[in-house]
Short mmCIF file of N, CA and C in Angstrom, two decimals:
data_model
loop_
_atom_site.label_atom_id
_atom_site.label_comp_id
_atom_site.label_asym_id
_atom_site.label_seq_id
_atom_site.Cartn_x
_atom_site.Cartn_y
_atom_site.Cartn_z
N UNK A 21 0.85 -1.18 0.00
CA UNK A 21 0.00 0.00 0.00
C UNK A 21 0.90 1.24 0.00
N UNK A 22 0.23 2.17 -0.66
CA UNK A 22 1.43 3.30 -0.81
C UNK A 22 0.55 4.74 0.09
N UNK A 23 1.32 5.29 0.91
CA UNK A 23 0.80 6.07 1.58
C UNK A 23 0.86 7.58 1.05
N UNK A 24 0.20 8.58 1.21
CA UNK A 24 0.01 9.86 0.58
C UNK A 24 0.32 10.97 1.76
N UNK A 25 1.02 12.04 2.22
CA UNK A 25 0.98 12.75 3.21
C UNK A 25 0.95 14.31 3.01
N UNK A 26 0.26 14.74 3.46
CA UNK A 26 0.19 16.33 3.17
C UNK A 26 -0.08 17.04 4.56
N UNK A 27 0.19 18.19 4.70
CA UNK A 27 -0.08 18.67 5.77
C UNK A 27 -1.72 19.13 5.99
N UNK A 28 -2.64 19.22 4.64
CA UNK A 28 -3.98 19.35 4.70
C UNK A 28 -4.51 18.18 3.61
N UNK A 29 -5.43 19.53 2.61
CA UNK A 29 -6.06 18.47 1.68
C UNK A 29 -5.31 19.01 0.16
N UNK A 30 -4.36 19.64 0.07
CA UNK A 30 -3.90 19.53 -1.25
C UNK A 30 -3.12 18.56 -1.75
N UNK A 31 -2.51 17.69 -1.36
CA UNK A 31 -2.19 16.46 -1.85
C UNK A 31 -3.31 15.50 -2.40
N UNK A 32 -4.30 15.86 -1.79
CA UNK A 32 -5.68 14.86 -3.00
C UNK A 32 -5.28 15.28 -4.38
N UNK A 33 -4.71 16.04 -4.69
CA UNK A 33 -4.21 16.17 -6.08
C UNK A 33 -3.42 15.41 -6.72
N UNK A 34 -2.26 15.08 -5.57
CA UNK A 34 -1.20 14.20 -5.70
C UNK A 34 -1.41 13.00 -5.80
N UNK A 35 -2.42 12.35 -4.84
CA UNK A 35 -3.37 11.13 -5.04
C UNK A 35 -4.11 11.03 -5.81
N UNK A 36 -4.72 11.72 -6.15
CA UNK A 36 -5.65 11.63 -7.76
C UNK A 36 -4.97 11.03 -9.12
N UNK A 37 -3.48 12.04 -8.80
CA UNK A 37 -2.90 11.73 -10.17
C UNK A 37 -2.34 10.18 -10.11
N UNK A 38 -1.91 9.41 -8.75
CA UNK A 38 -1.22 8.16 -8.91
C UNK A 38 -2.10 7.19 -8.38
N UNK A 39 -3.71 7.66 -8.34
CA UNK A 39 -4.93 6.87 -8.81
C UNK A 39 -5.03 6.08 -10.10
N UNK A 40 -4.63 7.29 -10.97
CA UNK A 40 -4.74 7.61 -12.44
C UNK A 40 -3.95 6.86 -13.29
N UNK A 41 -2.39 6.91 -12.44
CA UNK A 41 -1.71 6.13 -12.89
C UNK A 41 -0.98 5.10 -12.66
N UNK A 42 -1.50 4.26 -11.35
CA UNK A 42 -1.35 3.22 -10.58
C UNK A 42 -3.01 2.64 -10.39
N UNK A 43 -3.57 1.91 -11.18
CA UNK A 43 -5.40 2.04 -10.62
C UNK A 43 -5.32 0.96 -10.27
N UNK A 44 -4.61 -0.01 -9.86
CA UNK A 44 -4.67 -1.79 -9.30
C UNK A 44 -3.78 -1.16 -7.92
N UNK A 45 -3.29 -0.03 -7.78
CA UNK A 45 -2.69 0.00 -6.50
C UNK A 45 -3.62 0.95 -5.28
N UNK A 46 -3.56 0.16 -3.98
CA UNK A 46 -3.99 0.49 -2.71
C UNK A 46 -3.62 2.02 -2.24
N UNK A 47 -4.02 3.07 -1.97
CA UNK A 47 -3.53 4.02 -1.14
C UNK A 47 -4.32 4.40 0.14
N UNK A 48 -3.20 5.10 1.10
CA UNK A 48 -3.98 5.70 2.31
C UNK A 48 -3.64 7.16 2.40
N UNK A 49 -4.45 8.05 2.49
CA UNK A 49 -4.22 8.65 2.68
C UNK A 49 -3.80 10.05 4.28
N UNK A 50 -3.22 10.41 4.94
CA UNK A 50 -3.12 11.46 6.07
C UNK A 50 -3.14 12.81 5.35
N UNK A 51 -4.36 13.86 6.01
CA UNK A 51 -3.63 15.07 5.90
C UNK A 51 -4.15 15.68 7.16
N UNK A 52 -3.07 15.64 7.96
CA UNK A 52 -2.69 16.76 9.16
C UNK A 52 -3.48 18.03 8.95
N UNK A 53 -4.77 17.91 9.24
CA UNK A 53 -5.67 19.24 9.13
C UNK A 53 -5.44 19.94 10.52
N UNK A 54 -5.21 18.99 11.59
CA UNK A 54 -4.63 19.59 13.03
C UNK A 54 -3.92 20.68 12.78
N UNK A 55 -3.10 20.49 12.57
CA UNK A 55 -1.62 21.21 12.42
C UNK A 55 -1.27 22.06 11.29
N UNK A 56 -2.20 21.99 9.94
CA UNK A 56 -2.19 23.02 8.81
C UNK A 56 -2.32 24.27 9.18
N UNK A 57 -1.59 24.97 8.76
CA UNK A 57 -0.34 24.70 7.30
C UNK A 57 1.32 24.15 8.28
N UNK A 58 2.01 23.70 7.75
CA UNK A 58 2.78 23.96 8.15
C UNK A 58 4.41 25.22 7.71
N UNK A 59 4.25 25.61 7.14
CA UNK A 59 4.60 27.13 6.53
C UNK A 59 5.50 27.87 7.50
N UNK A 60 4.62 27.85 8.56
CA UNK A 60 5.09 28.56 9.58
C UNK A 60 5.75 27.99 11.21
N UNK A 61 5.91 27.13 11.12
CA UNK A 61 6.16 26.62 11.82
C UNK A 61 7.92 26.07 11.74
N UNK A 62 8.26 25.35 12.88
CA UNK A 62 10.11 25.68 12.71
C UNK A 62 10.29 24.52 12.19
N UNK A 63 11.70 24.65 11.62
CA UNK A 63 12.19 23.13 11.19
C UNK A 63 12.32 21.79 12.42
N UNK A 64 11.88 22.32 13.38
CA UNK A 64 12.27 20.94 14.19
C UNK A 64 10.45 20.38 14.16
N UNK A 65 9.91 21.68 14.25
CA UNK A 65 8.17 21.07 13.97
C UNK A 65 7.92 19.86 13.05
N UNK A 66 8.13 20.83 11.83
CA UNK A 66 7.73 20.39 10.98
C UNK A 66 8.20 19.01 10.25
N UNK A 67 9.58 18.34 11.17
CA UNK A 67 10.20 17.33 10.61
C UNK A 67 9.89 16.24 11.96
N UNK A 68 9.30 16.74 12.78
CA UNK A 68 8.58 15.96 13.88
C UNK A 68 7.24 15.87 13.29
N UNK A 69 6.15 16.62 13.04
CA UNK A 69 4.67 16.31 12.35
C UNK A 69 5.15 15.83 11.13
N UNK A 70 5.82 15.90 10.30
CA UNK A 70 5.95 15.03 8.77
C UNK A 70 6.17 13.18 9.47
N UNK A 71 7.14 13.00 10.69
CA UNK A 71 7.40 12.11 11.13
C UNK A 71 6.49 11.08 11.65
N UNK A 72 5.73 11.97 12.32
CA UNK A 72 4.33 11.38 13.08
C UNK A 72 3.20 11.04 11.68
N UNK A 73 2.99 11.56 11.07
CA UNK A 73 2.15 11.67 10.11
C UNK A 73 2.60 10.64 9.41
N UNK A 74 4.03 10.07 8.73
CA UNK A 74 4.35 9.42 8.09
C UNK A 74 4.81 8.09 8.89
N UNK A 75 4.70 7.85 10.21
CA UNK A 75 4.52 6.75 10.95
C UNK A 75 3.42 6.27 11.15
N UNK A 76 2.66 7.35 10.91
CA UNK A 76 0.76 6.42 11.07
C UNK A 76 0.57 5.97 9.71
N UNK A 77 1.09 5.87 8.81
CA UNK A 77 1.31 5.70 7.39
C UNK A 77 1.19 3.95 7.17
N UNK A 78 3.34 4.19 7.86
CA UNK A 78 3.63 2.79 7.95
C UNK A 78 3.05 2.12 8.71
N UNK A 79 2.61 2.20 9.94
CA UNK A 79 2.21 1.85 11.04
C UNK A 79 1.00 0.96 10.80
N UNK A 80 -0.02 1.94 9.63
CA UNK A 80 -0.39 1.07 8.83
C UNK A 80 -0.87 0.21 7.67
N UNK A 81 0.25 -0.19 7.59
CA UNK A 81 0.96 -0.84 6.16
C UNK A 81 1.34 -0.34 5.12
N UNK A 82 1.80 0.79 4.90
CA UNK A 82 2.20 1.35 3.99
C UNK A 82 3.83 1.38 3.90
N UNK A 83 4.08 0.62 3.02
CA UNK A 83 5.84 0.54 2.48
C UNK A 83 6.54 1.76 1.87
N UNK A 84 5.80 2.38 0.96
CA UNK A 84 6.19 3.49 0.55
C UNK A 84 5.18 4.86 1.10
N UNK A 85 5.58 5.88 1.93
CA UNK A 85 4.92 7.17 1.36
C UNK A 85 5.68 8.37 0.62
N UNK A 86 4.51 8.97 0.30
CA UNK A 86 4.52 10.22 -0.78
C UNK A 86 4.73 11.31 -0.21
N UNK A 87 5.39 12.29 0.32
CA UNK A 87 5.15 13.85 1.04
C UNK A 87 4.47 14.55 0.06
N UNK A 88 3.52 14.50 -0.31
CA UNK A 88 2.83 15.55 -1.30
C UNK A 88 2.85 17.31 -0.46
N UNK A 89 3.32 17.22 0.82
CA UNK A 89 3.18 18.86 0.89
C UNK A 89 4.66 19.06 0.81
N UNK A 90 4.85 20.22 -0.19
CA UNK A 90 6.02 20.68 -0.20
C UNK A 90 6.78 21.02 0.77
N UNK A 91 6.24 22.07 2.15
CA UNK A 91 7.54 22.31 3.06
C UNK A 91 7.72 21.38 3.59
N UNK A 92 6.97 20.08 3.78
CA UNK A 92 7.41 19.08 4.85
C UNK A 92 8.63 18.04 3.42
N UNK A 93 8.52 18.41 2.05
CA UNK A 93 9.31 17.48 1.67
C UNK A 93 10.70 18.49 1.42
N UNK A 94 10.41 19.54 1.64
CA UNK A 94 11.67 20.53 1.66
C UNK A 94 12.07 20.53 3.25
N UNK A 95 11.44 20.49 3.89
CA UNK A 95 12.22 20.77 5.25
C UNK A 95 12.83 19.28 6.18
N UNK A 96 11.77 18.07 5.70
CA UNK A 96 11.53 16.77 6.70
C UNK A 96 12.03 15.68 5.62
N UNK A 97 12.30 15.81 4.37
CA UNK A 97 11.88 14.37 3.98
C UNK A 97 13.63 13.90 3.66
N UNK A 98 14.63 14.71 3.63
CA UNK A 98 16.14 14.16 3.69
C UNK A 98 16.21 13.52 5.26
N UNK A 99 15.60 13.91 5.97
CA UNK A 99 16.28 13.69 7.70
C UNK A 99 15.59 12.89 7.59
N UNK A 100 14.22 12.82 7.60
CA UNK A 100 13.67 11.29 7.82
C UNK A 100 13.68 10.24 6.84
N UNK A 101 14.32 10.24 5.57
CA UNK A 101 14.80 9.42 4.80
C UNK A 101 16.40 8.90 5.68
N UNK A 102 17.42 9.85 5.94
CA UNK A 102 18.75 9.05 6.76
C UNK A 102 18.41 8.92 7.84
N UNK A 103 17.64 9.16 8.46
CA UNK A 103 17.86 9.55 10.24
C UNK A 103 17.00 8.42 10.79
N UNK A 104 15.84 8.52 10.15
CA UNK A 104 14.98 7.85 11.29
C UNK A 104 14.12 6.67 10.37
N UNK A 105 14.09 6.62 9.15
CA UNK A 105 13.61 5.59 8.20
C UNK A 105 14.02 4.17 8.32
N UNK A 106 15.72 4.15 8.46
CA UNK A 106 16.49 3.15 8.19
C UNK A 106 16.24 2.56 9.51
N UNK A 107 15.47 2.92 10.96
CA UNK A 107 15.32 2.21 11.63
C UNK A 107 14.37 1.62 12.40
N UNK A 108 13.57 3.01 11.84
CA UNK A 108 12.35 2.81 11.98
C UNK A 108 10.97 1.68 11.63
N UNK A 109 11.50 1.90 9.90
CA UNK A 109 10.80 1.00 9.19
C UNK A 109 11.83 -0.09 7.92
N UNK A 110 12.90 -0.45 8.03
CA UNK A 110 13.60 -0.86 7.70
C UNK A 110 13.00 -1.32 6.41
N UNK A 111 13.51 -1.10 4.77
CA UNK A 111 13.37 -1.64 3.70
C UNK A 111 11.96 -0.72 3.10
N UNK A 112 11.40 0.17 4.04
CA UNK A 112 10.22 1.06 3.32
C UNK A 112 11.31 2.40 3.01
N UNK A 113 10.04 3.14 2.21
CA UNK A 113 10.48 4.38 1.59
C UNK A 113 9.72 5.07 1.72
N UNK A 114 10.25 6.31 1.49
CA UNK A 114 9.82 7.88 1.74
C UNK A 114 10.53 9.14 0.34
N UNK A 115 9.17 9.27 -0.71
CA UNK A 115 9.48 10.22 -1.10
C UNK A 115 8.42 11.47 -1.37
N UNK A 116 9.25 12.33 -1.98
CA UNK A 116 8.28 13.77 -1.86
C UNK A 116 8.29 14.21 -3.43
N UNK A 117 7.67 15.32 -3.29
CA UNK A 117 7.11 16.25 -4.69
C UNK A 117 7.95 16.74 -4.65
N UNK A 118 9.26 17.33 -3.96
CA UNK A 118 10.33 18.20 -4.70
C UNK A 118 11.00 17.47 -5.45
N UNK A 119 11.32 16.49 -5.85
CA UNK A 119 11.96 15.62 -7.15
C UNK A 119 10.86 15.88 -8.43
N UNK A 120 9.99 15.57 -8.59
CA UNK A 120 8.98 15.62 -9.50
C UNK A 120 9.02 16.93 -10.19
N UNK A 121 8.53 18.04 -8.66
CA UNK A 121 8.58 19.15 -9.55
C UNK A 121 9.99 19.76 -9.73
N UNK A 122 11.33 19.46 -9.57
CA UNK A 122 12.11 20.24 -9.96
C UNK A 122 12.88 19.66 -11.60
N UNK A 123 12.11 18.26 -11.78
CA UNK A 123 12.01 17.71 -13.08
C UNK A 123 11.93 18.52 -13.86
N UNK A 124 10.20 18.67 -13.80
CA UNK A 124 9.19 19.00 -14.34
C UNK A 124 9.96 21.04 -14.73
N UNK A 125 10.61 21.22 -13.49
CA UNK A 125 10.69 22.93 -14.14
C UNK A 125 11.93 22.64 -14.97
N UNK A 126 13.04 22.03 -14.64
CA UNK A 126 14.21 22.23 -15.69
C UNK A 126 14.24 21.29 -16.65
N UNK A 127 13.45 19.95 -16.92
CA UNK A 127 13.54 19.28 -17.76
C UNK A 127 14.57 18.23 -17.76
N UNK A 128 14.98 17.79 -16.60
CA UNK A 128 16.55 17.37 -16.78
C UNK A 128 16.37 16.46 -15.53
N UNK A 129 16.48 14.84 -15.99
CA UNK A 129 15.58 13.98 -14.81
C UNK A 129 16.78 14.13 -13.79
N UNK A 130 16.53 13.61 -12.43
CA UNK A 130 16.53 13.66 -11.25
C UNK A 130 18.52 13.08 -11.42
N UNK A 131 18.83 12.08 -11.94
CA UNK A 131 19.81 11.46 -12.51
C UNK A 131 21.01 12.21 -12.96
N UNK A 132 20.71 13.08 -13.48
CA UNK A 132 21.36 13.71 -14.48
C UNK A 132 21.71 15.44 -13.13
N UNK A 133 22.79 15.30 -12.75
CA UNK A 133 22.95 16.53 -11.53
C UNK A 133 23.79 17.56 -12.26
N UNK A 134 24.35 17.49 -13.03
CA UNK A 134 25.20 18.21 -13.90
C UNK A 134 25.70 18.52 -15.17
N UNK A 135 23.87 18.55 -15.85
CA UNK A 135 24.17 18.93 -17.37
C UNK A 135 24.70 19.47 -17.59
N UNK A 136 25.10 19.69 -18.71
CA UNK A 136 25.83 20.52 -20.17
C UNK A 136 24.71 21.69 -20.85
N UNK A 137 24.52 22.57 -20.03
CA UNK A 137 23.53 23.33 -20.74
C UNK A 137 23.83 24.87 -20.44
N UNK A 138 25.06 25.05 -20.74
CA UNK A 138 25.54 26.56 -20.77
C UNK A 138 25.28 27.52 -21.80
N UNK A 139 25.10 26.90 -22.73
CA UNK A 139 24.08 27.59 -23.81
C UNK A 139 22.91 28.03 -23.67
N UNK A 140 22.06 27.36 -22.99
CA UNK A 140 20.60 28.04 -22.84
C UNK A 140 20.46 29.06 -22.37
N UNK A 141 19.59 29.96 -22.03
CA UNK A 141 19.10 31.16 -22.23
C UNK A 141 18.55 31.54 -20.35
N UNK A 142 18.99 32.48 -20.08
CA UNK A 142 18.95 32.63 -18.93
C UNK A 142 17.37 33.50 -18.76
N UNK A 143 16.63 32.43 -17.79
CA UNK A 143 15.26 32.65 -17.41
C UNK A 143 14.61 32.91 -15.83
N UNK A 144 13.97 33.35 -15.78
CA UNK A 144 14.07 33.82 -14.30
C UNK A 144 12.05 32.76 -14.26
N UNK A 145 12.22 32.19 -13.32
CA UNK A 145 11.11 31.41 -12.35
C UNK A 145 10.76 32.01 -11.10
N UNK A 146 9.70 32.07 -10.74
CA UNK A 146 9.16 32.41 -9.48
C UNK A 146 8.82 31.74 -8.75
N UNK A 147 9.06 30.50 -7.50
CA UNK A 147 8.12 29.80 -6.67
C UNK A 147 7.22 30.16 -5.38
N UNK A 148 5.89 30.25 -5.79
CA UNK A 148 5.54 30.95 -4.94
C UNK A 148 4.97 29.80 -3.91
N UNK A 149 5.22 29.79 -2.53
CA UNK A 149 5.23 28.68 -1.44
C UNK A 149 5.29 29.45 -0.20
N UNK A 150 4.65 28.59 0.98
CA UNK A 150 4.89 28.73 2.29
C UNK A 150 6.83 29.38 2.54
N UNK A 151 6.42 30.67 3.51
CA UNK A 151 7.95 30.43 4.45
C UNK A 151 8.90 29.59 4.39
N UNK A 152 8.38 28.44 4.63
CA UNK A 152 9.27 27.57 5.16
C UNK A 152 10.29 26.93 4.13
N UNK A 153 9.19 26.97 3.11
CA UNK A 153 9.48 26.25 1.69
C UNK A 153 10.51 26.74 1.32
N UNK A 154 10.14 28.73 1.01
CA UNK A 154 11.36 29.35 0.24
C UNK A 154 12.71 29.30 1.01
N UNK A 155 12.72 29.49 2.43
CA UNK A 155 13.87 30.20 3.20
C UNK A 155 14.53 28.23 3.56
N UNK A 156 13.85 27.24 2.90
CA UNK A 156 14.67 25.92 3.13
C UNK A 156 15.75 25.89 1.95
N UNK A 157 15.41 26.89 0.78
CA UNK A 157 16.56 27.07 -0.80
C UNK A 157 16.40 25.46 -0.96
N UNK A 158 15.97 24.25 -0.83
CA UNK A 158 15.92 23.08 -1.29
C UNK A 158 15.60 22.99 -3.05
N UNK A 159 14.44 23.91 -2.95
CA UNK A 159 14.20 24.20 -4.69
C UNK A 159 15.44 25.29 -5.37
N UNK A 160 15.53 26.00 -4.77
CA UNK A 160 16.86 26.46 -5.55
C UNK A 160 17.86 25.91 -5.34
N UNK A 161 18.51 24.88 -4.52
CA UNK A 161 19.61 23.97 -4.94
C UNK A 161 19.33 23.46 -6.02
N UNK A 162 18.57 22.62 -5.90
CA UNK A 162 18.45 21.14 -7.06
C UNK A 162 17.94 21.87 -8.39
N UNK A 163 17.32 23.20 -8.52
CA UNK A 163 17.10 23.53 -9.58
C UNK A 163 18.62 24.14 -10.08
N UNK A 164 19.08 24.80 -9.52
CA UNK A 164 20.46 25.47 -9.33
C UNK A 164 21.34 24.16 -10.12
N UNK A 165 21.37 22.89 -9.50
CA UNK A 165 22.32 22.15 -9.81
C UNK A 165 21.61 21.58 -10.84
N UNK A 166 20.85 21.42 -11.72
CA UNK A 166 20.35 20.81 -12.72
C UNK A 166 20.37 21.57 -14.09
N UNK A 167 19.99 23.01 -13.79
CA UNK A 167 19.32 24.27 -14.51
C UNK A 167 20.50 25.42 -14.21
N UNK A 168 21.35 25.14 -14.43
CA UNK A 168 22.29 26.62 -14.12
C UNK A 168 22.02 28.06 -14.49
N UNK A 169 20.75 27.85 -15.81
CA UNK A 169 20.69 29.29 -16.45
C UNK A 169 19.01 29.74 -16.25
N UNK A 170 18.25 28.82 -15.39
CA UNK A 170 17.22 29.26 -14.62
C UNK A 170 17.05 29.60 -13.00
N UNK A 171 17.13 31.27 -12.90
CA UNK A 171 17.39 31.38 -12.21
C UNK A 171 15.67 32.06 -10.96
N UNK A 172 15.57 31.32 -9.87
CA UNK A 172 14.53 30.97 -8.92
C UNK A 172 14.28 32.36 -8.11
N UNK A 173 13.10 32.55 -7.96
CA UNK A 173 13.13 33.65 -6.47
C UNK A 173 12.10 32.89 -6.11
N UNK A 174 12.26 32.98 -5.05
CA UNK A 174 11.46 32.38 -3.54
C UNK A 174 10.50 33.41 -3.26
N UNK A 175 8.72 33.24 -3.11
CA UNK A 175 8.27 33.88 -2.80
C UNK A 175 7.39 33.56 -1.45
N UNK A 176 7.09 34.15 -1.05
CA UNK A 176 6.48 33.54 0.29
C UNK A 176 5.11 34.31 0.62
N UNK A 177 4.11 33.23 0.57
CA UNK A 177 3.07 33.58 0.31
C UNK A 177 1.71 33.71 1.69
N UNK A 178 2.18 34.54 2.86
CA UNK A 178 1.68 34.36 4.05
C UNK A 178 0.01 34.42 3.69
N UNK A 179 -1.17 33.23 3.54
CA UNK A 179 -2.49 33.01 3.95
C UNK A 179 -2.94 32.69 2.94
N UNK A 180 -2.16 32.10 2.06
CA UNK A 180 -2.95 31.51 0.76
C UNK A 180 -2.63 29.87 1.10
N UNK A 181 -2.10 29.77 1.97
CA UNK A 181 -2.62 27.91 2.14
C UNK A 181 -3.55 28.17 2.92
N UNK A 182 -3.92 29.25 4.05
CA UNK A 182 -5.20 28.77 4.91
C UNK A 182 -6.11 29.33 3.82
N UNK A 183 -5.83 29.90 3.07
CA UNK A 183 -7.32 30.18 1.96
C UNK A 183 -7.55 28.75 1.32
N UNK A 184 -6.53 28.28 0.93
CA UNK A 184 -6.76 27.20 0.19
C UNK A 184 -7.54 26.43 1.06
N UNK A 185 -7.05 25.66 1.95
CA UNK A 185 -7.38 24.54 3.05
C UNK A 185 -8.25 25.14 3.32
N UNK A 186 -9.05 26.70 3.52
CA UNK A 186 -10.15 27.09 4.04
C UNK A 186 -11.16 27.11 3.18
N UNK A 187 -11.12 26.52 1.94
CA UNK A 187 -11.85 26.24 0.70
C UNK A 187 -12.92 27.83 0.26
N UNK A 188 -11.45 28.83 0.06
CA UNK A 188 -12.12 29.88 -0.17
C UNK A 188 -11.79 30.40 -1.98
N UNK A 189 -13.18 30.85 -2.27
CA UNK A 189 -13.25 30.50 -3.71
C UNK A 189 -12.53 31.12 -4.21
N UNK A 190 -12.68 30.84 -6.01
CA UNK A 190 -11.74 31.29 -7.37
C UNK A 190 -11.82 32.50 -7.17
N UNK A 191 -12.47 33.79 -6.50
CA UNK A 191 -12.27 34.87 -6.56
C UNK A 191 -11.44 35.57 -5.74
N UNK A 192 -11.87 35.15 -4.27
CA UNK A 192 -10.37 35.48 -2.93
C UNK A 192 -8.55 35.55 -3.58
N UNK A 193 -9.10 33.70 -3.88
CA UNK A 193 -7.53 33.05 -4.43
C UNK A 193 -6.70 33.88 -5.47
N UNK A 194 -8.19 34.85 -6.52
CA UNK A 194 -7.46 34.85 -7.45
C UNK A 194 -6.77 36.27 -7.11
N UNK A 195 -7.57 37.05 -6.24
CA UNK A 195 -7.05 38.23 -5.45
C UNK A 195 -5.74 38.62 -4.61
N UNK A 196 -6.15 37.17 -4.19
CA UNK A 196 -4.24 36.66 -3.30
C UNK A 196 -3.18 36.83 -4.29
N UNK A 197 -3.15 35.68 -5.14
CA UNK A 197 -2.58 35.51 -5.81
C UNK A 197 -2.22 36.72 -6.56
N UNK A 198 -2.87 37.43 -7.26
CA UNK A 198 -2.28 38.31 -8.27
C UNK A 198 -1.95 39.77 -7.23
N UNK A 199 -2.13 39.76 -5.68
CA UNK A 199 -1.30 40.74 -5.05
C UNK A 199 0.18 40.00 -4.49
N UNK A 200 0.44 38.70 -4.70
CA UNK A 200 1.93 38.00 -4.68
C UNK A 200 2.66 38.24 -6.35
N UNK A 201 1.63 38.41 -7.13
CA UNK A 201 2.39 38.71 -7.97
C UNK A 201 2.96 40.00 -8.44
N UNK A 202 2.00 40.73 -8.52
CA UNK A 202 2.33 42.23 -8.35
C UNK A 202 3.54 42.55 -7.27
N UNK A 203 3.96 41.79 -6.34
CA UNK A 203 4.79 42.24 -5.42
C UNK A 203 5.89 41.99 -6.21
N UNK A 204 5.96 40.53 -6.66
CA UNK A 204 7.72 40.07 -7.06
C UNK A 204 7.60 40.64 -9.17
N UNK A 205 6.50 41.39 -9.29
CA UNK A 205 6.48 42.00 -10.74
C UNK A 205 7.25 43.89 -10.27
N UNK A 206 6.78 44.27 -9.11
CA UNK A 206 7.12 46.08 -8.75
C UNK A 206 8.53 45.66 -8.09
#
């Protein structure tokens, strides 16, 4: 059984999609609505609730989970992959959405740490994420080391996950949103 973890309910996204493309496989899902968002909260939090969350996982029966929320796979999911995995649950796994999406932005699989792409054209990306997310630079390493000529700003987006998780509509969101953008556009 493969387990799904988010700190709320936006990882049903993440589960939807490996519904979609796993449909003979079992999932469970956790999302820590207690404790949402985690954004704000410190790195020792947040790699203790990713921990707990991802022990009720294995705990029950799940061999592999997913961190579908980004700060917990930017802040929690290296430490509890060396630290506490290997003894915890011996021979299970633990991975997250920052591999996927830092694919997905430079094009250049996970494998491959040091293309040849000094030629390309220097582009500027915006990630807009929880606190915790930007000021962890996890996405600007691995994009950094993959993508040398796309270059990241970290934006930090204080109350658009509790809008989200607070299931507040396309018009709030879209209000949020385009005053985070206007900020890193002036």
């Amino acid at each position: 059984m493969i387990g799904v973890f988010d700190s709320g309910s936006g990882g049903l996204t993440v589960l939807r999609a490996l519904r979609t493309h796993l449909p003979e496989q079992d999932f469970l899902y956790f999302g820590d609505h207690a404790n949402a968002p985690y954004g704000h909260r410190s790195n020792e939090q947040i790699v203790d609730l990713t921990r707990r969350g991802t022990d009720a996982l294995m705990a029950a029966g799940c061999t592999l989970v997913v961190l579908a929320c980004n700060t917990a796979a930017a802040i929690a999911l290296r430490t509890l992959q060396q630290d506490w995995l290997p003894t915890a649950y011996p021979g299970n796994r633990i991975l997250g959405v920052l591999v996927p999406m830092v694919e997905a932005v430079t094009g250049v699989p996970w494998s491959q740490e040091h293309p040849n792409n000094s030629s390309e054209t220097t582009q500027n990306i915006t990630l807009f994420a929880t606190r915790q997310t930007v000021e962890s630079g996890a996405f600007a390493e691995e994009i950094g080391k993959r993508a040398p000529h796309l270059t990241l700003t970290g934006k930090a987006c204080p109350g658009l996950v509790d809008a989200i998780e607070g299931g507040a509509g396309k018009g709030p969101l879209s209000g949020l949103i385009a005053g985070f953008v206007e900020e890193i556009i002036n």
